[in-house]
Every structure is written in C-alpha cells, then in structure tokens.
Amino acid sequence: MTIARLAKHLGLSEGTVSRALNNYPDIAAKTIDRVRKAADDLGYRPSTTARRLARGVVETIGFVLPARDGHQIDPFLAEILDGLATELALSDWDLLVAAVPDGHDEVEVMDRLVRSGKVGGFVVARTKRQDPRVDYLRKSDIPFVVQGRTEQCDDYAWLDIDNQKAFVDAMDHLVGLGHRKIAFLGGDPDLNYAWQRREGYLSAAKAHGCAIRPGYLHDGIMDEMAARAAVAELLKHPDRPTALLCVTDAVAIGAIHALAHAGISVGSEMSVIGFDGLPMGEAIHPGLTTMSQASYQVGREVGRIVVEQATASTTGPASPLSQILWDATLTIRGSANPPASAPGTNAQPASAPATNAQPASAPATNAKGGIS
C-alpha cells in the first residue's frame, strides 16, 4: 500500500493525505480521522525516511553519557534512559546514546553530532551548577531538555526533582525518629543535584539544632567504594553518628555493606537513608529507606518534552519552555529506625507504609529557579 493508492482510494490528493497523516493544522480534524482510519484499515505504513525528509526533522534525540572516572554504570541514568527510549519509540523517534572517548569531553561529542546532522535534539542529565554542555546548547540553535537544572535555568526547558526539599524531608524523618547525630555522605558539589541535597541537609540540621560535628560531612562520595571508605572513617569518630543520610541509593548501599562488614546492625545501631528509589534498594537487607524519585517516569516526561520542542521548532512558533519541578516521596523500609539510645520516641515502625507525600510522578509544577 502506497500513499498514491491510499489517496486514490480516498479520492483525495497525495498532498492532502500526506499532510493529514502528519497532523498538519491546515487539515480538518474530520479529514485527518478519515485518512488515518483508511490507512489503518488498508495497512499503510509511512516511510520513516520520507516522512523525515518532508518534515525537515531529524527524528533522533541525542544523549551523551556523562564522563565518569572508571566508566562505572550509573543505575539512575539507566532508569532515565529506559523511560526516555520508551517515550521516543511511541512517537517513532530514535535515541542515539554516545559515549565520550578518552581525551575528549561531552561538548566535543555533542558538537560532532550536531555538525553531522544525526540528531534533532538533546537530553542532558547530571547537570553541573555551571554546565558547559548547557552553555553550548544555548548557542547551538538545537532543541534540548535538561533532566536537572543549572544555577541559571530560566532560558531552557528542564524537569527536576526538588532535591533540597527532599533532604529536608529526610532529615525531618530522622529527627522525628529521635536522631540528632546525623552524618552526610554527599556527592560532587559541582553537580547541582548534589549541591542542592547538601544544602537541604545543612538547612534542616540548623533548623533542628543538630550539630554538624567535624568529620560528619563527606563530599565527593560517588560510588559504593568511596562510601565504604567514608563509613570506615565515621566508625572511628569519637562521637559516632547514629544515622547516615546518603546522596544516592548507590552510596547508601555501599554504606550498608560497610556497616555490615564492620558488624554494625543497620536499622538498630545505625540508620541509613538514600535517595533515588532504585529497585535494588528493596532487594537488600534490611530494605533501604529512601527518598524515591520516579526515574522511569522522569525519562518518559523528558522524552515527551524534547519531542514537543523539536517538532515545534520546525512546524511553527516555539512552544513555551517546560520548567517542571516534582517532589520526591519518602519510602520507609527497615534501614531507618529510632536510635538505640532514644527509647520512647514517636517513631514510625520500619514496616509502616510510605508516607503520604506527593509522589515523584505528580503533575508538574511550574516552578523555576536554581538552588536557594
């Protein structure tokens, strides 16, 4: 079945049928429905190459993997990519994932993809507070959406989790359990999400009157091995903390393994909270209490936005920038309980269901701005 035969069957011109199939606004809705129904009934499948040439859109979104020491796999990015690829496939778009060769950087890879005409847009993740990738894309005249934010984020589309609020909520939970000696295993402060989570920890500690003792705050913890080393130092502390708040689930799981290796009972002698809500947090023992973000749904929503931006850039006026902030949700499991030295606190048991916080997949809020 060709478009010519479909047009003849409908008694319409090939141009009208083509524009109806591509949902052009100058074609009546009734005609669009009629053409699409006939196409389905007769088994017509448009040529992807022809459609892309006609629209002038490269229906491929680029994603350049952030460079990381040791080439470790980031489980959060894997969830994002899963959702992003699914959403793009539903729109008949493709995802091109590119790695950064040794001796190069992400901007060089992005520039090569733009110059080659291989992509019609980009998704950027794991943003720095001041990010050269975003600066490059601002000037490149190519649609892009950021999963996360930079400090200055008013002039591009983004979707982020309220990281600072999430860590205030996590601290509130630990303090509610009776903890006052709470250490923080943080990430790279150049990364905006890590900085925001650090700020949430510090502001909540100040609000609750929890002293940040020397040695309680560890930056630059990017993986399980670094978490183990940090925990080893904390266990030598003369005023050992009773709880650990960790920048990611991967770091929290590394901390749990280190505590178990040292003979420390997680959830009774030491509480641990992570961030991400990754499936592996439920599989370990005890289960990881975490601030959950719906990573897969985040990927889906970012995919929807980038296709909308890329399509609008060729078919008419640019669509309004989507700037969306979602809340994380406290998911309570067995790794966080009252400290052994604080009986009688008004704590929730480890088996309690997750609190009724706004889910991470809640409808978008038109929030703007970087860190506070």
Short mmCIF file of C-alpha atoms in Angstrom, two decimals:
data_model
loop_
_atom_site.label_atom_id
_atom_site.label_comp_id
_atom_site.label_asym_id
_atom_site.label_seq_id
_atom_site.Cartn_x
_atom_site.Cartn_y
_atom_site.Cartn_z
CA MET A 1 0.00 0.00 0.00
CA THR A 2 1.49 3.29 -1.11
CA ILE A 3 0.41 6.85 -0.38
CA ALA A 4 -0.69 7.19 -4.02
CA ARG A 5 -3.02 4.20 -3.73
CA LEU A 6 -4.31 5.43 -0.38
CA ALA A 7 -5.05 8.85 -1.89
CA LYS A 8 -6.85 7.26 -4.86
CA HIS A 9 -8.94 5.09 -2.51
CA LEU A 10 -9.99 8.20 -0.54
CA GLY A 11 -10.48 10.46 -3.56
CA LEU A 12 -8.01 12.97 -2.14
CA SER A 13 -4.74 14.41 -3.38
CA GLU A 14 -1.49 12.82 -2.23
CA GLY A 15 -0.53 16.13 -0.63
CA THR A 16 -3.72 16.24 1.45
CA VAL A 17 -3.25 12.63 2.57
CA SER A 18 0.38 13.28 3.48
CA ARG A 19 -0.46 16.39 5.49
CA ALA A 20 -3.33 14.58 7.23
CA LEU A 21 -1.05 11.71 8.24
CA ASN A 22 1.44 14.23 9.60
CA ASN A 23 -1.26 16.08 11.54
CA TYR A 24 -0.81 19.45 9.85
CA PRO A 25 -3.07 22.15 11.38
CA ASP A 26 -4.45 23.26 7.99
CA ILE A 27 -6.20 19.89 7.53
CA ALA A 28 -9.65 19.47 9.10
CA ALA A 29 -9.86 17.10 12.05
CA LYS A 30 -12.58 15.10 10.28
CA THR A 31 -10.27 14.58 7.27
CA ILE A 32 -7.37 13.57 9.49
CA ASP A 33 -9.53 10.96 11.23
CA ARG A 34 -10.82 9.65 7.89
CA VAL A 35 -7.31 9.35 6.41
CA ARG A 36 -5.87 7.66 9.47
CA LYS A 37 -8.72 5.15 9.66
CA ALA A 38 -8.28 4.26 5.99
CA ALA A 39 -4.52 3.93 6.49
CA ASP A 40 -5.07 1.53 9.39
CA ASP A 41 -7.72 -0.47 7.52
CA LEU A 42 -5.58 -0.82 4.39
CA GLY A 43 -2.31 -1.48 6.21
CA TYR A 44 -0.50 1.66 5.05
CA ARG A 45 2.81 2.32 6.85
CA PRO A 46 4.58 5.59 6.02
CA SER A 47 8.25 5.58 5.04
CA THR A 48 10.20 6.90 8.00
CA THR A 49 12.87 8.34 5.75
CA ALA A 50 10.35 10.09 3.50
CA ARG A 51 8.46 11.46 6.48
CA ARG A 52 11.62 12.89 7.99
CA LEU A 53 12.64 14.49 4.70
CA ALA A 54 9.17 16.00 4.25
CA ARG A 55 9.08 17.43 7.75
CA GLY A 56 12.68 18.56 7.78
CA VAL A 57 13.03 16.97 11.22
CA VAL A 58 15.78 14.59 12.26
CA GLU A 59 13.67 12.31 14.46
CA THR A 60 16.57 11.22 16.64
CA ILE A 61 17.40 12.54 20.11
CA GLY A 62 20.99 12.53 21.29
CA PHE A 63 22.11 11.61 24.79
CA VAL A 64 25.81 11.89 25.59
CA LEU A 65 26.74 9.79 28.61
CA PRO A 66 28.35 12.00 31.27
CA ALA A 67 32.04 11.21 31.60
CA ARG A 68 32.81 9.30 34.81
CA ASP A 69 36.04 8.03 36.28
CA GLY A 70 36.38 4.29 35.88
CA HIS A 71 33.40 4.08 33.47
CA GLN A 72 31.07 2.96 36.28
CA ILE A 73 27.47 2.25 35.39
CA ASP A 74 25.06 4.80 36.89
CA PRO A 75 21.83 2.95 37.81
CA PHE A 76 19.86 6.22 37.93
CA LEU A 77 20.84 7.08 34.35
CA ALA A 78 19.87 3.56 33.26
CA GLU A 79 16.34 4.17 34.58
CA ILE A 80 16.17 7.57 32.88
CA LEU A 81 17.33 6.13 29.55
CA ASP A 82 14.76 3.32 29.78
CA GLY A 83 11.90 5.80 30.17
CA LEU A 84 13.33 8.16 27.54
CA ALA A 85 13.76 5.42 24.94
CA THR A 86 10.23 4.13 25.58
CA GLU A 87 8.65 7.56 25.13
CA LEU A 88 10.62 8.30 21.97
CA ALA A 89 9.65 4.94 20.47
CA LEU A 90 5.96 5.73 21.00
CA SER A 91 6.47 8.81 18.82
CA ASP A 92 8.52 6.86 16.23
CA TRP A 93 11.63 8.75 17.27
CA ASP A 94 15.01 7.17 17.94
CA LEU A 95 17.52 7.56 20.76
CA LEU A 96 21.21 7.89 19.97
CA VAL A 97 23.39 7.28 23.04
CA ALA A 98 27.00 8.38 22.64
CA ALA A 99 29.96 7.77 24.92
CA VAL A 100 32.85 10.17 25.41
CA PRO A 101 36.16 8.77 24.08
CA ASP A 102 39.25 9.14 26.25
CA GLY A 103 40.82 12.53 25.75
CA HIS A 104 37.56 14.19 24.70
CA ASP A 105 34.66 15.82 26.54
CA GLU A 106 30.88 15.85 26.25
CA VAL A 107 30.73 19.16 24.37
CA GLU A 108 33.04 17.84 21.65
CA VAL A 109 30.80 14.80 21.19
CA MET A 110 27.67 16.97 21.08
CA ASP A 111 29.24 19.30 18.53
CA ARG A 112 30.18 16.34 16.30
CA LEU A 113 26.60 15.02 16.41
CA VAL A 114 25.15 18.46 15.62
CA ARG A 115 27.55 19.06 12.71
CA SER A 116 26.86 15.61 11.28
CA GLY A 117 23.10 16.24 11.30
CA LYS A 118 22.48 12.99 13.15
CA VAL A 119 20.25 14.40 15.88
CA GLY A 120 17.26 16.71 16.07
CA GLY A 121 17.59 17.45 19.77
CA PHE A 122 19.36 16.54 23.00
CA VAL A 123 18.56 15.42 26.51
CA VAL A 124 21.12 16.36 29.14
CA ALA A 125 21.37 14.78 32.61
CA ARG A 126 23.57 15.00 35.71
CA THR A 127 23.99 18.74 35.29
CA LYS A 128 26.71 20.76 36.94
CA ARG A 129 25.90 24.02 38.67
CA GLN A 130 27.60 25.74 35.75
CA ASP A 131 27.48 23.29 32.88
CA PRO A 132 29.45 23.69 29.62
CA ARG A 133 27.00 21.34 27.83
CA VAL A 134 24.06 23.62 28.56
CA ASP A 135 26.10 26.68 27.59
CA TYR A 136 26.93 25.02 24.26
CA LEU A 137 23.32 24.01 23.56
CA ARG A 138 22.06 27.52 24.39
CA LYS A 139 24.13 28.77 21.43
CA SER A 140 23.61 25.84 19.06
CA ASP A 141 20.04 26.57 17.92
CA ILE A 142 19.06 22.92 18.50
CA PRO A 143 16.17 21.89 20.81
CA PHE A 144 17.18 20.40 24.15
CA VAL A 145 15.72 19.46 27.52
CA VAL A 146 17.66 19.13 30.74
CA GLN A 147 16.93 16.48 33.35
CA GLY A 148 18.01 18.56 36.31
CA ARG A 149 18.99 22.23 36.34
CA THR A 150 21.94 24.57 36.42
CA GLU A 151 22.16 27.57 38.74
CA GLN A 152 20.86 29.81 35.95
CA CYS A 153 17.98 27.92 34.36
CA ASP A 154 15.37 30.43 33.22
CA ASP A 155 16.04 30.19 29.49
CA TYR A 156 15.73 26.47 28.68
CA ALA A 157 13.39 23.54 29.26
CA TRP A 158 14.03 21.31 32.26
CA LEU A 159 12.48 18.75 34.57
CA ASP A 160 13.97 18.32 38.03
CA ILE A 161 13.27 16.85 41.45
CA ASP A 162 13.15 19.25 44.40
CA ASN A 163 16.39 17.90 45.84
CA GLN A 164 16.74 20.43 48.63
CA LYS A 165 13.21 19.80 49.92
CA ALA A 166 13.76 16.04 49.67
CA PHE A 167 16.74 16.18 52.02
CA VAL A 168 14.91 18.47 54.40
CA ASP A 169 12.14 15.84 54.46
CA ALA A 170 14.68 13.06 55.05
CA MET A 171 16.24 14.98 57.93
CA ASP A 172 12.80 15.70 59.37
CA HIS A 173 12.12 11.96 59.34
CA LEU A 174 15.38 11.09 61.09
CA VAL A 175 14.88 13.78 63.71
CA GLY A 176 11.32 12.53 64.21
CA LEU A 177 12.78 9.09 64.91
CA GLY A 178 14.97 10.61 67.63
CA HIS A 179 18.25 11.06 65.80
CA ARG A 180 20.39 14.13 66.48
CA LYS A 181 23.82 12.88 65.38
CA ILE A 182 23.34 12.59 61.62
CA ALA A 183 26.24 12.36 59.16
CA PHE A 184 26.02 13.13 55.45
CA LEU A 185 27.65 11.23 52.59
CA GLY A 186 27.40 13.72 49.74
CA GLY A 187 28.38 13.74 46.08
CA ASP A 188 30.44 16.08 43.94
CA PRO A 189 29.42 19.64 44.97
CA ASP A 190 29.94 20.77 41.36
CA LEU A 191 26.91 18.67 40.41
CA ASN A 192 23.78 20.70 41.02
CA TYR A 193 21.69 17.85 42.46
CA ALA A 194 24.47 17.00 44.94
CA TRP A 195 24.80 20.64 45.97
CA GLN A 196 21.05 21.01 46.46
CA ARG A 197 20.88 17.85 48.59
CA ARG A 198 23.83 19.09 50.66
CA GLU A 199 22.02 22.40 51.19
CA GLY A 200 18.89 20.54 52.29
CA TYR A 201 20.89 18.57 54.86
CA LEU A 202 22.63 21.67 56.22
CA SER A 203 19.50 23.82 56.42
CA ALA A 204 17.48 21.08 58.15
CA ALA A 205 20.31 20.36 60.60
CA LYS A 206 20.38 24.06 61.52
CA ALA A 207 16.59 24.23 61.83
CA HIS A 208 16.54 21.23 64.18
CA GLY A 209 19.60 22.30 66.18
CA CYS A 210 21.60 19.25 65.10
CA ALA A 211 25.30 19.98 65.36
CA ILE A 212 27.38 19.11 62.28
CA ARG A 213 30.38 17.71 64.11
CA PRO A 214 33.79 17.76 62.39
CA GLY A 215 34.02 14.69 60.19
CA TYR A 216 30.25 14.29 59.77
CA LEU A 217 30.06 15.84 56.30
CA HIS A 218 31.75 13.94 53.46
CA ASP A 219 31.70 15.34 49.92
CA GLY A 220 32.80 13.58 46.74
CA ILE A 221 31.24 10.20 47.54
CA MET A 222 30.34 8.96 44.05
CA ASP A 223 30.17 5.17 44.37
CA GLU A 224 29.99 2.24 46.78
CA MET A 225 33.76 2.03 47.33
CA ALA A 226 34.01 5.68 48.32
CA ALA A 227 31.04 5.16 50.64
CA ARG A 228 32.80 2.27 52.34
CA ALA A 229 35.89 4.39 52.96
CA ALA A 230 33.79 7.24 54.40
CA VAL A 231 31.91 4.86 56.70
CA ALA A 232 35.19 3.41 57.96
CA GLU A 233 36.22 6.94 58.99
CA LEU A 234 32.87 7.64 60.64
CA LEU A 235 33.09 4.44 62.69
CA LYS A 236 36.36 5.75 64.19
CA HIS A 237 34.72 9.06 65.15
CA PRO A 238 34.84 9.77 68.90
CA ASP A 239 31.19 10.84 68.74
CA ARG A 240 29.87 8.26 66.29
CA PRO A 241 26.72 9.29 64.39
CA THR A 242 23.55 7.28 64.82
CA ALA A 243 22.30 7.87 61.27
CA LEU A 244 23.69 8.37 57.76
CA LEU A 245 21.95 10.43 55.09
CA CYS A 246 23.31 9.47 51.66
CA VAL A 247 23.25 11.43 48.41
CA THR A 248 22.12 8.41 46.33
CA ASP A 249 20.88 4.86 46.82
CA ALA A 250 24.15 3.52 45.39
CA VAL A 251 26.10 5.38 48.07
CA ALA A 252 23.63 4.22 50.75
CA ILE A 253 24.00 0.59 49.69
CA GLY A 254 27.79 0.94 49.86
CA ALA A 255 27.39 2.33 53.37
CA ILE A 256 25.14 -0.57 54.39
CA HIS A 257 27.68 -3.09 53.11
CA ALA A 258 30.46 -1.32 55.02
CA LEU A 259 28.43 -1.27 58.24
CA ALA A 260 27.54 -4.95 57.89
CA HIS A 261 31.20 -5.79 57.29
CA ALA A 262 32.09 -3.91 60.49
CA GLY A 263 29.47 -5.85 62.47
CA ILE A 264 27.15 -2.85 62.85
CA SER A 265 23.44 -3.70 62.75
CA VAL A 266 21.80 -1.43 60.16
CA GLY A 267 18.46 -0.06 61.32
CA SER A 268 19.15 -0.54 65.02
CA GLU A 269 22.74 0.54 65.73
CA MET A 270 22.94 2.81 62.69
CA SER A 271 20.16 4.12 60.45
CA VAL A 272 20.67 4.80 56.73
CA ILE A 273 18.58 6.78 54.22
CA GLY A 274 19.32 7.05 50.49
CA PHE A 275 17.87 8.87 47.52
CA ASP A 276 16.57 7.58 44.16
CA GLY A 277 14.10 4.77 44.94
CA LEU A 278 16.00 2.27 42.78
CA PRO A 279 14.70 -1.34 42.78
CA MET A 280 17.94 -2.66 44.28
CA GLY A 281 17.17 -0.73 47.48
CA GLU A 282 14.22 -3.03 48.15
CA ALA A 283 16.25 -6.18 47.44
CA ILE A 284 18.93 -5.68 50.11
CA HIS A 285 18.54 -6.50 53.82
CA PRO A 286 17.35 -4.52 55.59
CA GLY A 287 15.41 -2.74 52.87
CA LEU A 288 16.66 0.77 52.20
CA THR A 289 14.60 3.71 53.40
CA THR A 290 14.89 6.23 50.58
CA MET A 291 13.59 9.41 49.05
CA SER A 292 12.11 7.97 45.87
CA GLN A 293 12.04 9.76 42.54
CA ALA A 294 10.18 8.05 39.72
CA SER A 295 13.23 7.83 37.44
CA TYR A 296 11.49 5.92 34.66
CA GLN A 297 8.57 8.38 34.61
CA VAL A 298 11.08 11.25 34.62
CA GLY A 299 12.64 9.76 31.48
CA ARG A 300 9.22 9.41 29.87
CA GLU A 301 8.28 13.02 30.61
CA VAL A 302 11.63 14.37 29.40
CA GLY A 303 11.14 12.40 26.17
CA ARG A 304 7.70 13.90 25.66
CA ILE A 305 9.01 17.42 26.20
CA VAL A 306 12.00 17.10 23.87
CA VAL A 307 9.87 15.72 21.02
CA GLU A 308 7.41 18.58 21.54
CA GLN A 309 10.24 21.12 21.48
CA ALA A 310 11.94 19.59 18.43
CA THR A 311 8.71 19.29 16.46
CA ALA A 312 7.57 22.82 17.29
CA SER A 313 10.92 24.21 16.15
CA THR A 314 10.16 23.20 12.54
CA THR A 315 6.37 23.46 12.29
CA GLY A 316 5.62 26.82 13.83
CA PRO A 317 6.30 29.16 16.73
CA ALA A 318 8.38 27.70 19.54
CA SER A 319 6.31 26.12 22.28
CA PRO A 320 6.57 27.60 25.78
CA LEU A 321 9.52 26.29 27.76
CA SER A 322 8.56 23.46 30.11
CA GLN A 323 10.12 24.03 33.54
CA ILE A 324 8.85 21.33 35.85
CA LEU A 325 9.63 20.51 39.47
CA TRP A 326 8.47 17.26 41.08
CA ASP A 327 8.65 16.17 44.71
CA ALA A 328 10.39 13.04 45.92
CA THR A 329 8.48 10.59 48.14
CA LEU A 330 9.70 9.14 51.42
CA THR A 331 9.66 5.34 51.16
CA ILE A 332 10.06 3.73 54.59
CA ARG A 333 11.79 0.38 54.95
CA GLY A 334 13.93 -1.30 57.59
CA SER A 335 17.19 0.67 57.35
CA ALA A 336 15.99 3.66 59.40
CA ASN A 337 14.61 3.33 62.94
CA PRO A 338 14.94 5.15 66.28
CA PRO A 339 18.47 5.18 67.73
CA ALA A 340 19.08 2.56 70.38
CA SER A 341 19.76 5.31 72.93
CA ALA A 342 16.44 7.07 72.33
CA PRO A 343 13.62 4.83 73.58
CA GLY A 344 10.06 6.08 73.54
CA THR A 345 10.36 8.37 70.53
CA ASN A 346 7.31 8.89 68.37
CA ALA A 347 8.86 6.93 65.51
CA GLN A 348 7.13 5.10 62.71
CA PRO A 349 7.92 1.38 62.64
CA ALA A 350 10.08 0.12 59.78
CA SER A 351 7.16 -1.86 58.43
CA ALA A 352 4.95 1.21 58.09
CA PRO A 353 3.78 2.12 54.62
CA ALA A 354 5.32 5.02 52.78
CA THR A 355 4.22 8.43 53.98
CA ASN A 356 1.54 10.28 52.11
CA ALA A 357 4.00 12.65 50.46
CA GLN A 358 3.32 13.98 46.98
CA PRO A 359 4.52 11.25 44.62
CA ALA A 360 7.53 11.86 42.41
CA SER A 361 5.32 11.33 39.38
CA ALA A 362 2.87 14.01 40.48
CA PRO A 363 1.57 16.56 37.97
CA ALA A 364 4.11 19.18 37.05
CA THR A 365 4.50 22.38 38.98
CA ASN A 366 5.62 25.45 37.06
CA ALA A 367 8.45 26.11 39.46
CA LYS A 368 11.51 28.00 38.33
CA GLY A 369 14.93 28.81 39.60
CA GLY A 370 18.13 27.17 40.68
CA ILE A 371 19.33 26.44 44.17
CA SER A 372 18.41 28.66 47.01
#
